[in-house]
CSV table of C-alpha atoms and ligand atoms in Angstrom, one decimal:
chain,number,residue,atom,x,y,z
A,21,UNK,CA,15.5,33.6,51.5
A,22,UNK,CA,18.2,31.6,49.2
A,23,UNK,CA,18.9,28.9,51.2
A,24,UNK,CA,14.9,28.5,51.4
A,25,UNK,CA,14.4,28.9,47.6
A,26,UNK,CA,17.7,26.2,46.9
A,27,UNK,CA,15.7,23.8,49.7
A,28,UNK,CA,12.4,24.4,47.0
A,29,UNK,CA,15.0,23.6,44.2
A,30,UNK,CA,16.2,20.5,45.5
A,31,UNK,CA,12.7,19.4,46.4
A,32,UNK,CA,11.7,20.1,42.9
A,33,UNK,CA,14.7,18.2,41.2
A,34,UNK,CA,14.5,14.9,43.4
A,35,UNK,CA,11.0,15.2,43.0
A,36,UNK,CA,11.0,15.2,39.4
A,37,UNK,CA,14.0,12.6,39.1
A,38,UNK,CA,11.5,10.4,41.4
A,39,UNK,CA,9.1,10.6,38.2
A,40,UNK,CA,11.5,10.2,35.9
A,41,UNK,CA,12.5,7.2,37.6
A,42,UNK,CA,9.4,5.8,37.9
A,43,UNK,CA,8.5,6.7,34.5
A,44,UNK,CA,11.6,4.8,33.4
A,45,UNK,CA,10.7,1.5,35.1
A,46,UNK,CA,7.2,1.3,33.6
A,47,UNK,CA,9.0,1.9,30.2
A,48,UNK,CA,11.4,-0.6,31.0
A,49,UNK,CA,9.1,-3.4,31.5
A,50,UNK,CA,6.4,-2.1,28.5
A,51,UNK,CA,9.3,-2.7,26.3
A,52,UNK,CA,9.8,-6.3,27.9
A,53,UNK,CA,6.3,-6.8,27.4
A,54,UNK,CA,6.7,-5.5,24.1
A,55,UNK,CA,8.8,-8.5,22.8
A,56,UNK,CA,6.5,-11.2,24.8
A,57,UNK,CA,3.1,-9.6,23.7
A,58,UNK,CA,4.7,-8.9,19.9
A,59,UNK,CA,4.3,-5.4,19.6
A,60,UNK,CA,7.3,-4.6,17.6
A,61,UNK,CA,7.3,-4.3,14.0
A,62,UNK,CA,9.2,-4.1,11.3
A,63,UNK,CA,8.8,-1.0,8.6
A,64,UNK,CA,10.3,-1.6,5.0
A,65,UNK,CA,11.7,1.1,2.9
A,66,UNK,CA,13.2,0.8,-0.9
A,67,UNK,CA,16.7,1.7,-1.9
A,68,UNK,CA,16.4,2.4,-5.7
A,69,UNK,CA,19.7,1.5,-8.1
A,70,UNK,CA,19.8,5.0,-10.0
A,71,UNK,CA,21.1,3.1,-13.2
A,72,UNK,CA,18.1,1.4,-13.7
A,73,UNK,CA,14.9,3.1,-11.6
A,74,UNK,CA,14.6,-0.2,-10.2
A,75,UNK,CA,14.1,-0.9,-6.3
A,76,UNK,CA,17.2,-3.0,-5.6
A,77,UNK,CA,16.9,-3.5,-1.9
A,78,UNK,CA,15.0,-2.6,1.8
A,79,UNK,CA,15.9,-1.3,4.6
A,80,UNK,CA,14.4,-2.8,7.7
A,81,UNK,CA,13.0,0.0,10.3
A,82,UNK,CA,12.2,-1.1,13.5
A,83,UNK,CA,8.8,0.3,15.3
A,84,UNK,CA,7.0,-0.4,18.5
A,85,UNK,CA,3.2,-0.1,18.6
A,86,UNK,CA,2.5,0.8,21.7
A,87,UNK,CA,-1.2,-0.4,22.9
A,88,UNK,CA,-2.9,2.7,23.6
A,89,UNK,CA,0.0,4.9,22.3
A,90,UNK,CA,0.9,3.9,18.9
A,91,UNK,CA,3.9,3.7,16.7
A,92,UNK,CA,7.0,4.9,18.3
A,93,UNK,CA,10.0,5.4,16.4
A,94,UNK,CA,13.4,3.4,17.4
A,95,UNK,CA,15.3,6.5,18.3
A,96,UNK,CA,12.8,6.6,21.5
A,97,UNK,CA,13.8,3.4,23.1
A,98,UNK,CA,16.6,1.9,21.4
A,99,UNK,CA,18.9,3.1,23.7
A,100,UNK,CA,16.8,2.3,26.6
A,101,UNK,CA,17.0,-1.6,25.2
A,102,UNK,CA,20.7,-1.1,25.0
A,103,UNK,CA,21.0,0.2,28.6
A,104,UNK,CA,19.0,-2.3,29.9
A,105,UNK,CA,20.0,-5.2,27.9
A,106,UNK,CA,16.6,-5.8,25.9
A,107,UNK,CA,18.7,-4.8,22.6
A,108,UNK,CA,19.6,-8.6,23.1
A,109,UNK,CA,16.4,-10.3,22.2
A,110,UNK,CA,14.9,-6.8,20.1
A,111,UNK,CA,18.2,-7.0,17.9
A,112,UNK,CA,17.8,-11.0,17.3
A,113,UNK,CA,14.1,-10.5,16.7
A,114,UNK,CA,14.5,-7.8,14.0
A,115,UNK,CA,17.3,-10.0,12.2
A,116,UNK,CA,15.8,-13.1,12.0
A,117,UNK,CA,12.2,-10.9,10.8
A,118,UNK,CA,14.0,-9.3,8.3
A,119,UNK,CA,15.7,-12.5,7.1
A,120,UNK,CA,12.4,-14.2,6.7
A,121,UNK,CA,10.6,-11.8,5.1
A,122,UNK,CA,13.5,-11.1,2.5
A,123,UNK,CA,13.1,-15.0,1.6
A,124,UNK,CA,9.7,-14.7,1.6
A,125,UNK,CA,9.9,-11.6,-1.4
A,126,UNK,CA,12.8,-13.7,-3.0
A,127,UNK,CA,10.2,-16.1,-3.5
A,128,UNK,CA,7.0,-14.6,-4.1
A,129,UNK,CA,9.4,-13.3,-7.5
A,130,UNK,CA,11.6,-10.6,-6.3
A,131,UNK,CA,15.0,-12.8,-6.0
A,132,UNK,CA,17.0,-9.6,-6.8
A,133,UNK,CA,16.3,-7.8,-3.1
A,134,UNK,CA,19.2,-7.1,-0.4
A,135,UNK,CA,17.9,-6.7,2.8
A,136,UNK,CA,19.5,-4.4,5.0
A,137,UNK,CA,19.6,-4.4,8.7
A,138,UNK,CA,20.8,-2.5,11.3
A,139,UNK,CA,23.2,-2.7,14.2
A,140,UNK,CA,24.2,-0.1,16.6
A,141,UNK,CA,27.3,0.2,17.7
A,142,UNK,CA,26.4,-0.7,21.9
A,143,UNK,CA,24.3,-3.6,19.9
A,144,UNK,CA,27.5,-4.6,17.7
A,145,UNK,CA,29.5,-5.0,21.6
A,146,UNK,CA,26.8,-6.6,23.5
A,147,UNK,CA,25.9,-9.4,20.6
A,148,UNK,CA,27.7,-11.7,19.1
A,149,UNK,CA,26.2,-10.7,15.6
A,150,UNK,CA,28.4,-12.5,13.3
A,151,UNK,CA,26.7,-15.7,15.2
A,152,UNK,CA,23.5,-14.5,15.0
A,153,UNK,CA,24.0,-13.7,11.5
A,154,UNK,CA,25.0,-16.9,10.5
A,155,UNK,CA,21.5,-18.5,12.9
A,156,UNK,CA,19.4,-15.7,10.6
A,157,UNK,CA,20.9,-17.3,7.5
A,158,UNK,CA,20.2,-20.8,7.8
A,159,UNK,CA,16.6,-20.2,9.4
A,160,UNK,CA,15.3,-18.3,6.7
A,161,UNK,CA,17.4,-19.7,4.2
A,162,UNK,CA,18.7,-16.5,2.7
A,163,UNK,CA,22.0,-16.4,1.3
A,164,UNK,CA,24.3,-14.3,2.8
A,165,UNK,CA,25.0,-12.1,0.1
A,166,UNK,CA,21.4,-10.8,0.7
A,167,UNK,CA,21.9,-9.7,3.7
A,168,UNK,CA,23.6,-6.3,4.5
A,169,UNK,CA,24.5,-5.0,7.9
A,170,UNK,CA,24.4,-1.1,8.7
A,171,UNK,CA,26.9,0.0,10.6
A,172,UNK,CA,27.9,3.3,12.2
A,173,UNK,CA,31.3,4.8,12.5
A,174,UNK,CA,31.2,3.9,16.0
A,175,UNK,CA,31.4,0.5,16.2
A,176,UNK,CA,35.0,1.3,15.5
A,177,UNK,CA,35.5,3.8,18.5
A,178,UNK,CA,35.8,1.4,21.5
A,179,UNK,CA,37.3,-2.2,21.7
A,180,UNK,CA,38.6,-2.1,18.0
A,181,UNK,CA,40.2,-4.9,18.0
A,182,UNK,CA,37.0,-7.1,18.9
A,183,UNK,CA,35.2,-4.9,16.5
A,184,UNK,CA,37.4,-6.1,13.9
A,185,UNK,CA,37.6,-9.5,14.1
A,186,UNK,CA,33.4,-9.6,14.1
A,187,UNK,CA,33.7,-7.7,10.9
A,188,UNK,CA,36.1,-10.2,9.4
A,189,UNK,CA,34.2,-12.8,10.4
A,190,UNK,CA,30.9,-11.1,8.7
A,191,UNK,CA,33.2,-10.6,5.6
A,192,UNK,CA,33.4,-14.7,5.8
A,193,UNK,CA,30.5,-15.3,6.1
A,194,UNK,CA,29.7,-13.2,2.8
A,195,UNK,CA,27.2,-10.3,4.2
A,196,UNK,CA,27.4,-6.6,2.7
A,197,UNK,CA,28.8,-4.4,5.1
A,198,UNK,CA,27.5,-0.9,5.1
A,199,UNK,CA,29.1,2.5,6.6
A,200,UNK,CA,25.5,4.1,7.8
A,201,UNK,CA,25.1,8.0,8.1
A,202,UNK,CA,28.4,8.5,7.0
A,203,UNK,CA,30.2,12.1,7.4
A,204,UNK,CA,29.0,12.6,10.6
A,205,UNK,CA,31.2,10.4,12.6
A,206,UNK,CA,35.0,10.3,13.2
A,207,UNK,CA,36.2,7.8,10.3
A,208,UNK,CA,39.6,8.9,8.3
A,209,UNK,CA,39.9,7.3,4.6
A,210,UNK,CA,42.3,4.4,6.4
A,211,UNK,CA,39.9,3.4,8.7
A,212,UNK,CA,37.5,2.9,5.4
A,213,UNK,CA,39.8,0.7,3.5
A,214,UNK,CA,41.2,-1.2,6.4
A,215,UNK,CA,37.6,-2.3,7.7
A,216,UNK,CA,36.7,-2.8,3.8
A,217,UNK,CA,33.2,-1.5,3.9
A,218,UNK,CA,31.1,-2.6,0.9
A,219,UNK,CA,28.7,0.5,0.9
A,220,UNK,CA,28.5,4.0,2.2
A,221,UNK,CA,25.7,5.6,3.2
A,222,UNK,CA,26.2,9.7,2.8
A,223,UNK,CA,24.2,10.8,5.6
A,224,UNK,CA,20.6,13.0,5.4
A,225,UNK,CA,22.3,16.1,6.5
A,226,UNK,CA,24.2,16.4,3.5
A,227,UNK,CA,22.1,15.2,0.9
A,228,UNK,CA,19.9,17.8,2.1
A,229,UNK,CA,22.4,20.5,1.5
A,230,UNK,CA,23.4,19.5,-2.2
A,231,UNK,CA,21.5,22.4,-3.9
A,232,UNK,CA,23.8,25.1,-2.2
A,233,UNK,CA,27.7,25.1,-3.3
A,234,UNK,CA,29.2,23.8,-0.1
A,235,UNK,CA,26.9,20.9,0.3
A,236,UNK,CA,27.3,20.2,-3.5
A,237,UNK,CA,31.1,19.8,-3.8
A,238,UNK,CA,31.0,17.8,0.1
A,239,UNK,CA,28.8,15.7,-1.3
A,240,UNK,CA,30.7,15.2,-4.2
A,241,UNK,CA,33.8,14.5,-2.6
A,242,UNK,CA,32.2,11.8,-0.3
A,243,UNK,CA,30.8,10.0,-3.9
A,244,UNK,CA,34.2,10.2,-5.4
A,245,UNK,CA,36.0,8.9,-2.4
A,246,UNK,CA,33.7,6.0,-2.6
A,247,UNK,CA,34.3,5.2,-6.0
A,248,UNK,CA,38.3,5.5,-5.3
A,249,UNK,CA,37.8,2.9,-2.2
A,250,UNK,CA,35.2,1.0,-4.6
A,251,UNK,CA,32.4,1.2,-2.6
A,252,UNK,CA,29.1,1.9,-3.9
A,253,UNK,CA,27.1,4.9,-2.3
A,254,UNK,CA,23.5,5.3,-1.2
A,255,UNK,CA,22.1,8.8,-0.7
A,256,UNK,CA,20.1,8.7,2.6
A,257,UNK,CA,17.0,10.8,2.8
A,258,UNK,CA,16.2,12.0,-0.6
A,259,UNK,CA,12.8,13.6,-0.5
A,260,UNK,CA,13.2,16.6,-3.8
A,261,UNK,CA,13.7,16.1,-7.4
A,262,UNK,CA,16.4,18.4,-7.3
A,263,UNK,CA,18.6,16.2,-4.9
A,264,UNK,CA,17.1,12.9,-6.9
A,265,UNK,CA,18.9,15.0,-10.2
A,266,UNK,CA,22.0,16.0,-8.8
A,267,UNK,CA,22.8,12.8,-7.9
A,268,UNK,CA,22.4,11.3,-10.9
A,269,UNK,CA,24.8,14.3,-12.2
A,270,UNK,CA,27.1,12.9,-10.2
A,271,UNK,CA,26.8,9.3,-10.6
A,272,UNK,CA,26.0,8.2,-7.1
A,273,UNK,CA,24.7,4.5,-7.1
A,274,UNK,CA,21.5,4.3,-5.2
A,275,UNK,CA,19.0,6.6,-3.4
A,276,UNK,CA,16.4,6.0,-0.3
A,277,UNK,CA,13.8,8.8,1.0
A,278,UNK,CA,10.9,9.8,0.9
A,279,UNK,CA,10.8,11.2,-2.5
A,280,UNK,CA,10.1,7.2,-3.8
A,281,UNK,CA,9.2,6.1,-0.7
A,282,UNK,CA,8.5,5.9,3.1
A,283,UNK,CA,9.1,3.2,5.1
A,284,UNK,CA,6.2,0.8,4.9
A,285,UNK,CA,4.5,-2.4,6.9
A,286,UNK,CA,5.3,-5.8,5.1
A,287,UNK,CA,1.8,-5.5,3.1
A,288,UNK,CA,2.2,-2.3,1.9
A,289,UNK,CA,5.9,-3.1,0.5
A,290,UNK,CA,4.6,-5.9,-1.4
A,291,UNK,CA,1.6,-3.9,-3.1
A,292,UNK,CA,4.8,-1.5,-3.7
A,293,UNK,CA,6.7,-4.6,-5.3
A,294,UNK,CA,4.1,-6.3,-6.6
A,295,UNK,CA,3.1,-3.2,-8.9
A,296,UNK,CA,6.6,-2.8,-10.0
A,297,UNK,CA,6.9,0.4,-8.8
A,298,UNK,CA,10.1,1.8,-10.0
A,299,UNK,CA,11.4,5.8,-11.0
A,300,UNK,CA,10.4,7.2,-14.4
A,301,UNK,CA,12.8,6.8,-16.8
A,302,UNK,CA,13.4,10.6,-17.1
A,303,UNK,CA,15.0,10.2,-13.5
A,304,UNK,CA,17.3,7.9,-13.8
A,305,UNK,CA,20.6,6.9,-15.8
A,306,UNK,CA,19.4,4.3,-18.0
A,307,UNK,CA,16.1,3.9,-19.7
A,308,UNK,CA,14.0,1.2,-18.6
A,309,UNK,CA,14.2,-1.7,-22.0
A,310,UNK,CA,11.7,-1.9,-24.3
A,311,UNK,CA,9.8,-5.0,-25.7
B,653,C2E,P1,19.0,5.2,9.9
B,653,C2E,O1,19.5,3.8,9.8
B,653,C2E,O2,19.9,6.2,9.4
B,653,C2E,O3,17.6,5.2,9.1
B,653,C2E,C1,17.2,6.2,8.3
B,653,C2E,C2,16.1,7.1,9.0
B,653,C2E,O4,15.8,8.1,8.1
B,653,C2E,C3,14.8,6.3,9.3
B,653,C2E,O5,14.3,6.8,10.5
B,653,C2E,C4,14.0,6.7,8.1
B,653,C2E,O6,12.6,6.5,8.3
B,653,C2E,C5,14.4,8.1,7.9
B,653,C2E,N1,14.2,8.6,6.5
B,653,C2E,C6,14.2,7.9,5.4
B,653,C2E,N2,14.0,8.7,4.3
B,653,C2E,C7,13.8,9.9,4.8
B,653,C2E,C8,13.6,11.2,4.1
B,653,C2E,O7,13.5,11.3,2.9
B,653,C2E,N3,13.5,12.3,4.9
B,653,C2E,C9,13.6,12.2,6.3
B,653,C2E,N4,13.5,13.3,7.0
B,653,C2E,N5,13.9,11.0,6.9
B,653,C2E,C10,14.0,9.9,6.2
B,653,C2E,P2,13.7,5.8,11.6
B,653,C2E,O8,13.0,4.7,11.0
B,653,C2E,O9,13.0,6.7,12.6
B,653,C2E,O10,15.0,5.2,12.2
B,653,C2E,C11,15.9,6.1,13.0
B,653,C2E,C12,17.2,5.3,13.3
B,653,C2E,O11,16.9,4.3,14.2
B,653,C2E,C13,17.9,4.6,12.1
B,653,C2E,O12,18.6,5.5,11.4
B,653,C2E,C14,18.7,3.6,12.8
B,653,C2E,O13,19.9,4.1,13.3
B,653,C2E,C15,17.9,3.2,14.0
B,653,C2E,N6,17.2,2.0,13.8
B,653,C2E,C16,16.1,1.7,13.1
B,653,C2E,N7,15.7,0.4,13.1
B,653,C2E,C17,16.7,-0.2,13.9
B,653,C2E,C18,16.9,-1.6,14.3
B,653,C2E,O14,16.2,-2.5,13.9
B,653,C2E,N8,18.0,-1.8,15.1
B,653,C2E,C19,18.8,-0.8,15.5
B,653,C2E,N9,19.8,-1.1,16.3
B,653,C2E,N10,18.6,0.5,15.1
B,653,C2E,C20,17.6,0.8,14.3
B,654,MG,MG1,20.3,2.6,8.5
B,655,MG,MG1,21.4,6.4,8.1
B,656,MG,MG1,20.6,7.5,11.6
């Protein structure tokens, strides 16, 4: 009957929740052990300055490598670490990493590099990041103007008031401040110039789009915007020479996929830097200088 198949649903549903539940728990405290045992990681990938082919700074990607799993990507349990608190300990980990390591490229001869971190928007309420920022600093001994911060839309959404003082107060301390996966949030042009973002970062779903008409002149718009606000732009997920040549068409600043690079371990990214590695000349603005 119904009311005997609906008694087989509900058995099914709590019965399943009760596995999710569990499931939950043992991922909880795997990701505790995570931070304890060090099984997080840090991936690198280059951000390439379009005038001059050259790699002008990282981007710091966070991954967990699971002991009998493997590498999980951040979208999987970054928001379980921001439910549960962990983001707290993950979020100072991967800043003071990434602060160290960017000293550590400065001085192995790459003095030039901005390293670029980021911060969610749960993170950016539950941290004091500006505090942690300045911590990061004097640890590693980067200078703030090194650092950048990526930032959603969203850290704006809730509690703007708070949101704004921290981002003053990162403005103080003299980090770059960068709009991340911009266009798919909520932002008006006010909101951009009030918070005085240094950067924008036009989000993958558009880049991906430029070779059709629409996507083309959206994009377009977003780079000219930028310029007006005088923010520099970053194309995110670049991965076809195509996109790599429209942008240049159009005179946006700096461009990060896979088309120069994936994200790499620490090693890898210093073979990368080491070598010099840089876009042919034919791809970007300015021709490399002769000697
Ligand atoms: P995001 O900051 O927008 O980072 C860009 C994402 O696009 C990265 O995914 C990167 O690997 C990927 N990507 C780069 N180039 C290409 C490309 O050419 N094609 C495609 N299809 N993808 C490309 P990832 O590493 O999985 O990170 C996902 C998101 O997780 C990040 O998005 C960021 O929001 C978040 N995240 C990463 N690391 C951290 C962290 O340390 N802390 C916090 N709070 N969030 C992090
Ligand atoms: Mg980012
Ligand atoms: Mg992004
Ligand atoms: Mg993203």
């Amino acid at each position: 009957s119904a009311k005997d198949s609906g008694r087989n649903c509900y058995q099914i549903y709590t019965c399943a929740m009760g596995v999710q539940v569990e499931e939950q728990a043992e991922l909880i405290n795997a990701l505790h052990q995570a931070i304890v045992q060090h099984e997080l990681e840090l991936y690198y990938q280059p951000k390439v300055d379009l005038g001059s082919g050259r790699v002008s700074g990282l981007e710091a990607l966070l991954r967990w490598r699971r002991p009998g799993i493997g590498l999980i990507p951040p979208d999987s349990f970054i928001p379980l670490a921001e439910e549960t608190g962990l983001i707290i300990p993950i979020g100072e980990w991967v800043l003071r990493t990434a602060c160290a390591q960017a000293k550590a490229w400065h001085d192995a001869g790459h003095p030039d590099l901005i390293m670029a971190v980021n911060v969610s928007a749960r993170q950016f309420r539950q941290q004091n990041v500006p505090q942690l920022v300045l911590s990061a600093l004097a640890e590693s001994g980067l200078a703030a103007r090194y650092l950048e911060l990526e930032l959603t839309e969203s850290v704006l959404m809730r509690d703007r008031e708070t949101a704004v003082k921290a981002l003053r107060q990162l403005k103080e301390i003299g980090v770059v401040l960068a709009l991340d996966d911009f266009g798919t949030g909520y932002s008006s042009l006010s909101y951009l110039k009030e918070f005085s973002f240094d950067v924008v970062k036009i989000d993958r779903s558009f880049i991906c789009d430029v070779t059709t008409d629409d996507g083309a002149s959206l994009a377009r718009s977003i780079i000219a915007m930028a310029e007006s606000l005088h923010m520099t732009t970053v194309a995110e997920g670049v991965e076809t020479e195509g996109q790599l040549n429209f942008l240049n068409t159009n005179r946006c600043d700096t461009m990060q996929g896979y088309y120069f690079s994936r994200p790499l371990p620490a090693n890898e990214m210093s073979a990368l830097l080491g070598a010099g590695t840089r876009l042919p000349a034919d791809s970007c603005r300015r021709a490399p200088m002769r000697h």
